[in-house]
Amino acid sequence: MRCGPTQRPELDALLTEVLETLDWPVRPELYVTMSPTINAAALGFDKPFIVINSGTLEYLDRDEQKVLIAHEVGHIISGHVLYRTVATILMTFGLGALPFLAAAVIFPFQMAFLEWYRKSELSSDRAAMLAMQDRRAVMMTFLKVAGGPAHGHTIDLDAFMAQAAEYETQGDAWDKVLQVLNTVFREHPFNTVRAGELQRYIDSGRYDKIIGGEYDKRSDARPSAEDVKHDFSEAGAYYGEQAKAAAAKAGEILGRAKDAFTDAFKTGSR
């Protein structure tokens, strides 16, 4: 269902607010699809669009819905959407449906895409924070996406943030290995990780500088493919220097991944 002034105008108004706050001139189309989960996605090639699950409207309040829309607009502004669409194709069809040689070619790219996909989530969380300028609304969104709405129970944001800090600081080397193994095939970072990373960004003072007017203007530099390759390395400080180096290496092949994906299918069809 496409949203507009007469179809779910409340969502259409939230999109307008986000675009105005982030000063983004190109309005993506906004759709709602029937699904009980809390989620949204920005997809497309030449003309990105946003799809929101109907469960989002049931479980999140107005501000939290705006957080999700702002997050997806962040993907569009950052130039993530082409690569995220390719990544979605890889994750949807998987490797099982591909011939062996094609799968062997695609597997490293699939791992690289998943790593980049998770890092792109972190940078778009920053866009959501800049659009909302309300830490609690953004963190509550993470909490509800992680564990669902209250349903009459007590949910505590402070306890959730304490869990985020605990995930980052506690555990021995083996625990860290298990954390990596538990994450490597996931599309999204754990929401505790996202909350912790966003809090780190706020604490660094960079958020306040942007709100205060210290940021690169769009007239100074346009997003480029090179930006897309490297933005997640900075955003992924949570994972440590070794993982950041691995992510940066993965970024070097992003520019070739789409061609490899096409070539793999050509090889498999011969």
Coordinates of N, CA and C in Angstrom, one line a residue, residues 40-264:
A40 N 11.5 -2.1 8.7 CA 11.3 -1.3 7.6 C 12.5 -1.5 6.7
A41 N 12.5 -1.1 5.5 CA 13.6 -1.3 4.6 C 13.6 -0.2 3.5
A42 N 14.8 0.2 3.1 CA 14.9 1.1 1.9 C 15.5 0.2 0.8
L43 N 14.9 0.2 -0.3 CA 15.3 -0.7 -1.4 C 15.2 0.1 -2.8
G44 N 15.7 -0.6 -3.8 CA 15.6 0.0 -5.1 C 17.0 0.3 -5.7
F45 N 17.0 0.7 -7.0 CA 18.2 1.0 -7.7 C 18.2 2.5 -8.0
D46 N 17.6 2.9 -9.1 CA 17.7 4.3 -9.5 C 16.8 5.2 -8.6
K47 N 15.6 4.7 -8.2 CA 14.7 5.4 -7.4 C 14.4 4.7 -6.1
P48 N 15.1 4.9 -5.0 CA 14.9 4.1 -3.8 C 13.5 4.4 -3.2
F49 N 13.0 3.4 -2.6 CA 11.7 3.6 -1.9 C 11.8 2.9 -0.5
I50 N 10.8 3.2 0.3 CA 10.8 2.7 1.7 C 9.6 1.8 1.9
V51 N 9.8 0.7 2.5 CA 8.7 -0.2 2.9 C 8.7 -0.4 4.4
I52 N 7.5 -0.3 5.0 CA 7.3 -0.4 6.5 C 6.4 -1.6 6.7
N53 N 6.8 -2.5 7.6 CA 5.9 -3.6 8.0 C 4.7 -3.0 8.8
S54 N 3.5 -3.6 8.6 CA 2.3 -3.2 9.4 C 2.5 -3.4 10.9
G55 N 3.3 -4.4 11.3 CA 3.5 -4.6 12.7 C 4.2 -3.4 13.4
T56 N 5.0 -2.6 12.6 CA 5.6 -1.4 13.1 C 4.5 -0.4 13.6
L57 N 3.4 -0.3 12.9 CA 2.4 0.7 13.2 C 1.6 0.2 14.4
E58 N 1.6 -1.1 14.6 CA 0.8 -1.6 15.8 C 1.6 -1.5 17.1
Y59 N 2.9 -1.7 17.0 CA 3.7 -1.8 18.2 C 4.5 -0.5 18.6
L60 N 4.8 0.3 17.6 CA 5.6 1.5 17.9 C 4.7 2.8 17.9
D61 N 5.1 3.7 18.8 CA 4.3 5.0 18.9 C 4.8 5.9 17.8
R62 N 4.2 7.1 17.7 CA 4.5 8.0 16.6 C 6.0 8.3 16.5
D63 N 6.6 8.7 17.6 CA 8.0 9.0 17.6 C 8.9 7.9 17.1
E64 N 8.5 6.7 17.6 CA 9.3 5.5 17.2 C 9.1 5.1 15.8
Q65 N 7.9 5.3 15.2 CA 7.7 5.1 13.8 C 8.6 6.1 13.0
K66 N 8.7 7.3 13.5 CA 9.5 8.3 12.9 C 11.0 7.9 12.9
V67 N 11.4 7.3 14.0 CA 12.8 6.8 14.1 C 13.1 5.9 13.0
L68 N 12.2 4.9 12.7 CA 12.4 3.9 11.7 C 12.4 4.6 10.3
I69 N 11.5 5.5 10.1 CA 11.5 6.2 8.8 C 12.8 7.0 8.6
A70 N 13.3 7.7 9.6 CA 14.5 8.4 9.5 C 15.7 7.5 9.3
H71 N 15.7 6.4 9.9 CA 16.8 5.4 9.7 C 16.9 5.0 8.2
E72 N 15.7 4.7 7.6 CA 15.7 4.3 6.2 C 16.1 5.5 5.3
V73 N 15.7 6.7 5.6 CA 16.1 7.8 4.9 C 17.6 8.0 5.0
G74 N 18.2 7.7 6.2 CA 19.6 7.7 6.3 C 20.3 6.8 5.4
H75 N 19.8 5.6 5.1 CA 20.3 4.7 4.1 C 20.3 5.3 2.8
I76 N 19.2 6.0 2.4 CA 19.1 6.6 1.1 C 20.1 7.7 0.9
I77 N 20.2 8.6 1.9 CA 21.1 9.7 1.9 C 22.6 9.2 1.8
S78 N 22.9 8.2 2.5 CA 24.3 7.7 2.6 C 24.7 6.9 1.3
G79 N 23.7 6.6 0.4 CA 24.0 5.9 -0.8 C 24.1 4.4 -0.6
H80 N 23.5 3.9 0.5 CA 23.6 2.5 0.8 C 22.7 1.6 0.0
V81 N 21.6 2.2 -0.6 CA 20.5 1.4 -1.0 C 20.8 0.4 -2.1
L82 N 21.6 0.7 -3.1 CA 22.0 -0.2 -4.2 C 22.6 -1.4 -3.6
Y83 N 23.6 -1.3 -2.8 CA 24.4 -2.4 -2.2 C 23.5 -3.2 -1.3
R84 N 22.6 -2.5 -0.5 CA 21.7 -3.2 0.4 C 20.7 -4.1 -0.4
T85 N 20.3 -3.5 -1.6 CA 19.4 -4.3 -2.4 C 20.0 -5.6 -2.9
V86 N 21.3 -5.4 -3.4 CA 22.0 -6.6 -3.9 C 22.2 -7.6 -2.7
A87 N 22.5 -7.1 -1.5 CA 22.7 -7.9 -0.4 C 21.4 -8.7 0.0
T88 N 20.3 -8.0 -0.2 CA 19.0 -8.6 0.1 C 18.7 -9.7 -0.9
I89 N 19.1 -9.5 -2.1 CA 18.9 -10.6 -3.1 C 19.8 -11.8 -2.7
L90 N 21.0 -11.5 -2.3 CA 21.9 -12.7 -1.9 C 21.3 -13.4 -0.7
M91 N 20.8 -12.6 0.2 CA 20.3 -13.3 1.4 C 18.9 -14.0 1.2
T92 N 18.1 -13.4 0.2 CA 16.8 -14.0 0.0 C 17.0 -15.4 -0.8
F93 N 17.9 -15.4 -1.8 CA 18.0 -16.6 -2.6 C 19.0 -17.5 -2.0
G94 N 20.0 -17.0 -1.2 CA 21.0 -17.8 -0.5 C 21.9 -18.5 -1.5
L95 N 22.7 -19.4 -1.0 CA 23.7 -20.1 -1.8 C 23.2 -21.4 -2.3
G96 N 22.2 -22.0 -1.6 CA 21.7 -23.3 -2.0 C 21.2 -23.4 -3.4
A97 N 20.6 -22.4 -3.9 CA 20.0 -22.4 -5.2 C 21.0 -22.2 -6.3
L98 N 22.2 -21.9 -6.0 CA 23.2 -21.6 -7.0 C 24.0 -22.8 -7.3
P99 N 24.5 -23.0 -8.5 CA 25.5 -24.1 -8.8 C 26.7 -24.0 -7.9
F100 N 27.4 -25.1 -7.8 CA 28.5 -25.1 -6.8 C 29.6 -24.0 -7.1
L101 N 30.0 -23.8 -8.4 CA 31.0 -22.9 -8.7 C 30.5 -21.5 -8.4
A102 N 29.2 -21.2 -8.7 CA 28.7 -19.9 -8.5 C 28.6 -19.6 -7.0
A103 N 28.2 -20.6 -6.2 CA 28.2 -20.5 -4.7 C 29.6 -20.2 -4.2
A104 N 30.6 -20.9 -4.7 CA 31.9 -20.7 -4.2 C 32.4 -19.3 -4.5
V105 N 32.0 -18.7 -5.6 CA 32.3 -17.3 -6.0 C 31.6 -16.3 -5.1
I106 N 30.3 -16.6 -4.9 CA 29.5 -15.7 -4.2 C 29.7 -15.7 -2.7
F107 N 30.1 -16.8 -2.1 CA 30.2 -16.9 -0.6 C 31.0 -15.8 0.0
P108 N 32.2 -15.5 -0.4 CA 33.0 -14.4 0.2 C 32.3 -13.1 0.1
F109 N 31.7 -12.8 -1.1 CA 30.9 -11.6 -1.2 C 29.7 -11.5 -0.3
Q110 N 29.1 -12.7 -0.1 CA 27.9 -12.7 0.9 C 28.4 -12.3 2.3
M111 N 29.5 -12.9 2.7 CA 30.1 -12.5 4.0 C 30.4 -11.1 4.1
A112 N 31.1 -10.6 3.0 CA 31.4 -9.2 3.0 C 30.2 -8.3 3.1
F113 N 29.2 -8.6 2.3 CA 28.0 -7.9 2.3 C 27.3 -7.8 3.6
L114 N 27.3 -9.0 4.3 CA 26.6 -9.0 5.6 C 27.4 -8.1 6.6
E115 N 28.7 -8.2 6.5 CA 29.5 -7.3 7.4 C 29.2 -5.8 7.1
W116 N 29.2 -5.5 5.8 CA 28.9 -4.1 5.5 C 27.5 -3.7 5.8
Y117 N 26.5 -4.7 5.6 CA 25.1 -4.4 5.9 C 25.0 -4.0 7.4
R118 N 25.6 -4.8 8.3 CA 25.5 -4.4 9.7 C 26.1 -3.1 10.0
K119 N 27.3 -2.7 9.4 CA 27.9 -1.4 9.6 C 27.0 -0.3 9.1
S120 N 26.3 -0.6 7.9 CA 25.5 0.5 7.4 C 24.3 0.8 8.3
E121 N 23.9 -0.2 9.1 CA 22.8 0.0 10.1 C 23.3 1.0 11.1
L122 N 24.5 0.9 11.6 CA 25.0 1.8 12.6 C 25.1 3.2 12.1
S123 N 25.5 3.4 10.9 CA 25.6 4.8 10.4 C 24.2 5.4 10.2
S124 N 23.3 4.6 9.8 CA 21.9 5.1 9.6 C 21.2 5.3 10.9
D125 N 21.6 4.6 12.0 CA 21.1 5.0 13.3 C 21.5 6.4 13.7
R126 N 22.7 6.8 13.3 CA 23.1 8.2 13.5 C 22.1 9.2 12.8
A127 N 21.8 8.9 11.6 CA 20.8 9.7 10.9 C 19.5 9.8 11.6
A128 N 19.0 8.7 12.1 CA 17.8 8.7 12.9 C 17.9 9.6 14.1
M129 N 19.0 9.5 14.8 CA 19.3 10.4 16.0 C 19.2 11.9 15.6
L130 N 19.9 12.2 14.4 CA 19.9 13.6 14.0 C 18.5 14.1 13.6
A131 N 17.7 13.2 13.0 CA 16.4 13.6 12.6 C 15.5 13.7 13.8
M132 N 15.6 12.9 14.8 CA 14.7 12.9 16.0 C 15.2 13.9 17.0
Q133 N 16.5 14.0 17.2 CA 17.1 14.8 18.3 C 16.4 14.5 19.6
D134 N 16.2 13.2 19.8 CA 15.5 12.7 21.0 C 16.1 11.3 21.3
R135 N 17.1 11.3 22.2 CA 17.8 10.0 22.5 C 16.9 9.0 23.0
R136 N 16.0 9.3 23.9 CA 15.1 8.3 24.5 C 14.2 7.6 23.4
A137 N 13.7 8.4 22.5 CA 12.8 7.8 21.4 C 13.6 6.8 20.6
V138 N 14.9 7.1 20.2 CA 15.7 6.2 19.4 C 16.0 5.0 20.2
M139 N 16.4 5.1 21.5 CA 16.8 4.0 22.3 C 15.6 3.1 22.6
M140 N 14.4 3.7 22.8 CA 13.2 2.9 23.0 C 12.8 2.1 21.8
T141 N 13.1 2.7 20.6 CA 12.9 1.9 19.4 C 13.7 0.7 19.4
F142 N 15.0 0.8 19.7 CA 15.9 -0.3 19.8 C 15.4 -1.4 20.7
L143 N 14.9 -0.9 21.9 CA 14.4 -1.8 22.9 C 13.2 -2.6 22.4
K144 N 12.3 -1.9 21.8 CA 11.1 -2.6 21.3 C 11.4 -3.5 20.1
V145 N 12.3 -3.1 19.3 CA 12.6 -4.0 18.2 C 13.3 -5.3 18.7
A146 N 14.1 -5.1 19.8 CA 14.8 -6.2 20.4 C 13.9 -7.2 21.1
G147 N 12.9 -6.7 21.9 CA 12.1 -7.5 22.8 C 10.6 -7.4 22.7
G148 N 10.2 -6.5 21.7 CA 8.7 -6.3 21.6 C 8.2 -5.3 22.5
P149 N 6.9 -4.9 22.3 CA 6.3 -3.9 23.2 C 6.0 -4.4 24.6
A150 N 5.6 -3.6 25.4 CA 5.4 -4.0 26.9 C 4.3 -5.0 27.1
H151 N 3.2 -4.9 26.3 CA 2.1 -5.8 26.5 C 1.7 -5.9 28.0
G152 N 1.6 -4.8 28.7 CA 1.2 -4.8 30.1 C 2.3 -5.1 31.1
H153 N 3.5 -5.4 30.6 CA 4.7 -5.6 31.4 C 5.5 -4.4 31.6
T154 N 6.4 -4.4 32.5 CA 7.3 -3.2 32.7 C 8.5 -3.4 31.8
I155 N 8.8 -2.4 31.0 CA 10.1 -2.4 30.2 C 10.9 -1.2 30.6
D156 N 12.2 -1.4 30.8 CA 13.0 -0.3 31.5 C 14.2 0.0 30.5
L157 N 14.2 1.2 30.1 CA 15.2 1.7 29.1 C 16.6 1.7 29.8
D158 N 16.7 2.1 31.1 CA 17.9 2.1 31.8 C 18.5 0.7 31.9
A159 N 17.7 -0.3 32.2 CA 18.1 -1.7 32.2 C 18.6 -2.2 30.9
F160 N 18.0 -1.8 29.8 CA 18.4 -2.1 28.5 C 19.8 -1.5 28.1
M161 N 20.0 -0.3 28.5 CA 21.3 0.4 28.3 C 22.4 -0.3 29.1
A162 N 22.0 -0.7 30.3 CA 23.0 -1.4 31.1 C 23.4 -2.7 30.5
Q163 N 22.4 -3.4 29.9 CA 22.7 -4.6 29.1 C 23.6 -4.3 28.0
A164 N 23.4 -3.2 27.3 CA 24.2 -2.9 26.1 C 25.7 -2.7 26.6
A165 N 25.9 -2.0 27.7 CA 27.2 -1.8 28.3 C 27.8 -3.1 28.7
E166 N 27.0 -4.0 29.3 CA 27.5 -5.3 29.7 C 28.0 -6.1 28.6
Y167 N 27.2 -6.1 27.5 CA 27.6 -6.9 26.3 C 29.0 -6.4 25.7
E168 N 29.2 -5.1 25.8 CA 30.5 -4.6 25.3 C 31.7 -4.9 26.2
T169 N 31.5 -4.8 27.5 CA 32.7 -4.8 28.4 C 32.9 -6.1 29.1
Q170 N 31.9 -7.0 29.2 CA 32.1 -8.2 30.0 C 32.4 -9.4 29.1
G171 N 33.0 -10.4 29.7 CA 33.4 -11.6 29.0 C 34.8 -11.7 28.6
D172 N 35.3 -13.0 28.5 CA 36.7 -13.2 28.2 C 36.9 -13.3 26.7
A173 N 38.1 -13.7 26.2 CA 38.3 -13.8 24.8 C 37.4 -14.8 24.1
W174 N 37.1 -15.9 24.8 CA 36.2 -16.9 24.2 C 34.8 -16.3 24.0
D175 N 34.4 -15.5 25.0 CA 33.1 -14.9 24.9 C 33.0 -14.0 23.6
K176 N 34.1 -13.3 23.4 CA 34.1 -12.4 22.2 C 34.1 -13.2 20.9
V177 N 34.8 -14.3 20.9 CA 34.7 -15.2 19.7 C 33.2 -15.6 19.5
L178 N 32.6 -16.1 20.6 CA 31.2 -16.5 20.4 C 30.3 -15.3 20.0
Q179 N 30.6 -14.1 20.4 CA 29.8 -13.0 20.0 C 29.9 -12.8 18.5
V180 N 31.2 -12.9 18.0 CA 31.4 -12.8 16.5 C 30.7 -13.9 15.8
L181 N 30.8 -15.1 16.2 CA 30.2 -16.3 15.5 C 28.6 -16.1 15.6
N182 N 28.1 -15.5 16.6 CA 26.7 -15.3 16.7 C 26.2 -14.2 15.8
T183 N 27.1 -13.4 15.4 CA 26.7 -12.2 14.6 C 27.0 -12.4 13.1
V184 N 27.9 -13.2 12.7 CA 28.5 -13.2 11.4 C 27.4 -13.5 10.3
F185 N 26.4 -14.2 10.5 CA 25.4 -14.5 9.5 C 24.1 -13.6 9.7
R186 N 24.2 -12.7 10.6 CA 23.0 -11.8 10.8 C 23.0 -10.6 9.9
E187 N 21.9 -10.2 9.5 CA 21.7 -9.0 8.7 C 21.9 -7.7 9.5
H188 N 21.4 -7.7 10.7 CA 21.5 -6.5 11.6 C 22.3 -6.8 12.9
P189 N 23.0 -5.8 13.4 CA 23.7 -6.0 14.7 C 22.6 -6.2 15.7
F190 N 23.0 -6.8 16.8 CA 22.0 -6.9 18.0 C 21.6 -5.5 18.4
N191 N 20.4 -5.3 18.8 CA 19.9 -4.0 19.1 C 20.7 -3.4 20.4
T192 N 21.2 -4.3 21.2 CA 22.0 -3.8 22.3 C 23.3 -3.1 21.8
V193 N 23.8 -3.8 20.8 CA 25.0 -3.2 20.1 C 24.7 -1.9 19.5
R194 N 23.6 -1.8 18.8 CA 23.2 -0.6 18.2 C 23.1 0.6 19.2
A195 N 22.4 0.2 20.3 CA 22.2 1.2 21.4 C 23.6 1.7 21.9
G196 N 24.5 0.7 22.2 CA 25.8 1.0 22.7 C 26.6 1.9 21.8
E197 N 26.5 1.5 20.5 CA 27.3 2.3 19.5 C 26.8 3.7 19.3
L198 N 25.4 3.9 19.4 CA 24.9 5.2 19.2 C 25.2 6.0 20.5
Q199 N 25.2 5.4 21.6 CA 25.5 6.1 22.9 C 27.0 6.6 22.8
R200 N 27.8 5.8 22.3 CA 29.2 6.1 22.1 C 29.4 7.3 21.2
Y201 N 28.6 7.3 20.1 CA 28.6 8.5 19.2 C 28.2 9.7 19.9
I202 N 27.1 9.7 20.7 CA 26.6 10.8 21.4 C 27.7 11.3 22.4
D203 N 28.3 10.4 23.1 CA 29.3 10.7 24.1 C 30.5 11.3 23.5
S204 N 30.8 11.0 22.3 CA 32.0 11.5 21.6 C 31.9 13.0 21.4
G205 N 30.7 13.6 21.4 CA 30.6 15.0 21.1 C 30.3 15.3 19.7
R206 N 30.3 14.3 18.8 CA 30.1 14.6 17.4 C 28.7 14.9 17.1
Y207 N 27.8 14.3 17.8 CA 26.4 14.6 17.6 C 26.1 16.1 17.9
D208 N 26.6 16.5 19.1 CA 26.4 17.9 19.5 C 27.0 18.9 18.5
K209 N 28.1 18.5 17.9 CA 28.7 19.4 16.9 C 27.9 19.6 15.7
I210 N 27.3 18.5 15.2 CA 26.4 18.6 14.1 C 25.2 19.4 14.4
I211 N 24.6 19.1 15.5 CA 23.4 19.9 15.9 C 23.7 21.4 16.0
G212 N 25.0 21.7 16.4 CA 25.5 23.1 16.5 C 25.9 23.7 15.2
G213 N 25.8 22.9 14.1 CA 26.1 23.5 12.8 C 27.4 23.1 12.2
E214 N 28.2 22.3 12.9 CA 29.5 21.9 12.4 C 29.4 20.6 11.7
Y215 N 29.2 20.7 10.4 CA 29.2 19.5 9.6 C 29.4 19.9 8.1
D216 N 29.8 18.8 7.3 CA 30.0 19.1 5.9 C 28.7 19.4 5.2
K217 N 28.7 20.4 4.4 CA 27.5 20.8 3.6 C 27.4 19.9 2.4
R218 N 26.2 19.7 1.9 CA 26.0 18.9 0.7 C 26.6 19.6 -0.5
S219 N 26.7 20.9 -0.5 CA 27.3 21.6 -1.6 C 28.8 21.4 -1.6
D220 N 29.4 21.0 -0.5 CA 30.9 20.8 -0.5 C 31.3 19.5 -1.1
A221 N 30.5 18.4 -0.9 CA 30.8 17.1 -1.4 C 29.6 16.3 -1.5
R222 N 29.5 15.5 -2.6 CA 28.4 14.6 -2.8 C 28.8 13.2 -2.3
P223 N 27.8 12.4 -1.8 CA 28.1 11.0 -1.5 C 28.6 10.3 -2.7
S224 N 29.6 9.5 -2.6 CA 30.2 8.7 -3.7 C 30.3 7.3 -3.3
A225 N 30.7 6.5 -4.3 CA 30.9 5.0 -4.1 C 32.0 4.8 -3.1
E226 N 33.0 5.7 -3.1 CA 34.1 5.5 -2.1 C 33.6 5.8 -0.7
D227 N 32.7 6.7 -0.6 CA 32.1 7.0 0.8 C 31.4 5.7 1.3
V228 N 30.6 5.1 0.4 CA 29.9 3.9 0.7 C 30.8 2.8 1.2
K229 N 32.0 2.7 0.5 CA 32.9 1.6 0.9 C 33.5 1.8 2.3
H230 N 33.7 3.1 2.7 CA 34.5 3.3 3.9 C 33.7 3.8 5.1
D231 N 32.4 4.2 4.9 CA 31.7 4.8 6.0 C 31.5 3.9 7.2
F232 N 31.3 2.6 6.8 CA 31.0 1.6 7.9 C 32.2 1.3 8.8
S233 N 33.4 1.5 8.3 CA 34.6 1.2 9.1 C 34.6 2.1 10.3
E234 N 34.3 3.4 10.1 CA 34.3 4.3 11.2 C 33.1 4.1 12.1
A235 N 32.0 3.7 11.5 CA 30.8 3.5 12.4 C 30.9 2.3 13.2
G236 N 31.8 1.3 12.8 CA 31.8 0.1 13.5 C 32.9 0.0 14.6
A237 N 33.1 1.1 15.3 CA 34.2 1.1 16.4 C 33.9 0.0 17.4
Y238 N 32.7 -0.3 17.7 CA 32.3 -1.3 18.7 C 33.1 -2.6 18.5
Y239 N 33.3 -3.0 17.3 CA 33.8 -4.3 17.1 C 35.3 -4.4 17.2
G240 N 36.0 -3.3 17.5 CA 37.4 -3.4 17.7 C 38.2 -3.2 16.4
E241 N 39.5 -3.0 16.6 CA 40.4 -2.6 15.5 C 40.5 -3.8 14.5
Q242 N 40.6 -5.0 15.0 CA 40.8 -6.2 14.1 C 39.6 -6.3 13.2
A243 N 38.4 -6.2 13.8 CA 37.2 -6.4 13.0 C 37.0 -5.2 12.0
K244 N 37.4 -4.0 12.5 CA 37.3 -2.8 11.6 C 38.2 -3.0 10.4
A245 N 39.4 -3.6 10.6 CA 40.3 -3.8 9.5 C 39.7 -4.8 8.5
A246 N 39.1 -5.8 9.1 CA 38.4 -6.8 8.2 C 37.3 -6.2 7.5
A247 N 36.5 -5.3 8.1 CA 35.4 -4.7 7.5 C 35.9 -3.8 6.3
A248 N 37.0 -3.1 6.6 CA 37.6 -2.2 5.6 C 38.0 -3.0 4.4
K249 N 38.6 -4.2 4.6 CA 39.0 -5.0 3.5 C 37.8 -5.5 2.7
A250 N 36.8 -5.8 3.5 CA 35.5 -6.2 2.8 C 35.0 -5.1 1.9
G251 N 35.2 -3.9 2.4 CA 34.7 -2.7 1.6 C 35.4 -2.6 0.3
E252 N 36.6 -3.1 0.2 CA 37.3 -2.9 -1.1 C 36.7 -3.7 -2.2
I253 N 36.0 -4.8 -1.8 CA 35.4 -5.6 -2.9 C 33.9 -5.3 -3.1
L254 N 33.4 -4.3 -2.4 CA 32.0 -4.0 -2.6 C 31.7 -3.5 -4.1
G255 N 32.7 -2.7 -4.6 CA 32.5 -2.2 -5.9 C 32.4 -3.3 -7.0
R256 N 33.0 -4.5 -6.7 CA 33.0 -5.6 -7.7 C 31.9 -6.6 -7.4
A257 N 31.2 -6.5 -6.3 CA 30.3 -7.6 -5.9 C 29.2 -7.7 -6.9
K258 N 28.6 -6.6 -7.3 CA 27.4 -6.7 -8.2 C 27.8 -7.4 -9.5
D259 N 29.0 -7.1 -10.1 CA 29.4 -7.8 -11.3 C 29.7 -9.3 -11.1
A260 N 30.3 -9.6 -9.9 CA 30.5 -11.0 -9.6 C 29.2 -11.8 -9.5
F261 N 28.3 -11.1 -8.9 CA 26.9 -11.8 -8.7 C 26.4 -12.1 -10.1
T262 N 26.4 -11.2 -11.0 CA 25.9 -11.4 -12.3 C 26.7 -12.5 -13.1
D263 N 28.0 -12.4 -13.0 CA 28.9 -13.4 -13.6 C 28.7 -14.8 -13.1
A264 N 28.4 -14.9 -11.8 CA 28.2 -16.2 -11.2 C 26.9 -16.9 -11.8

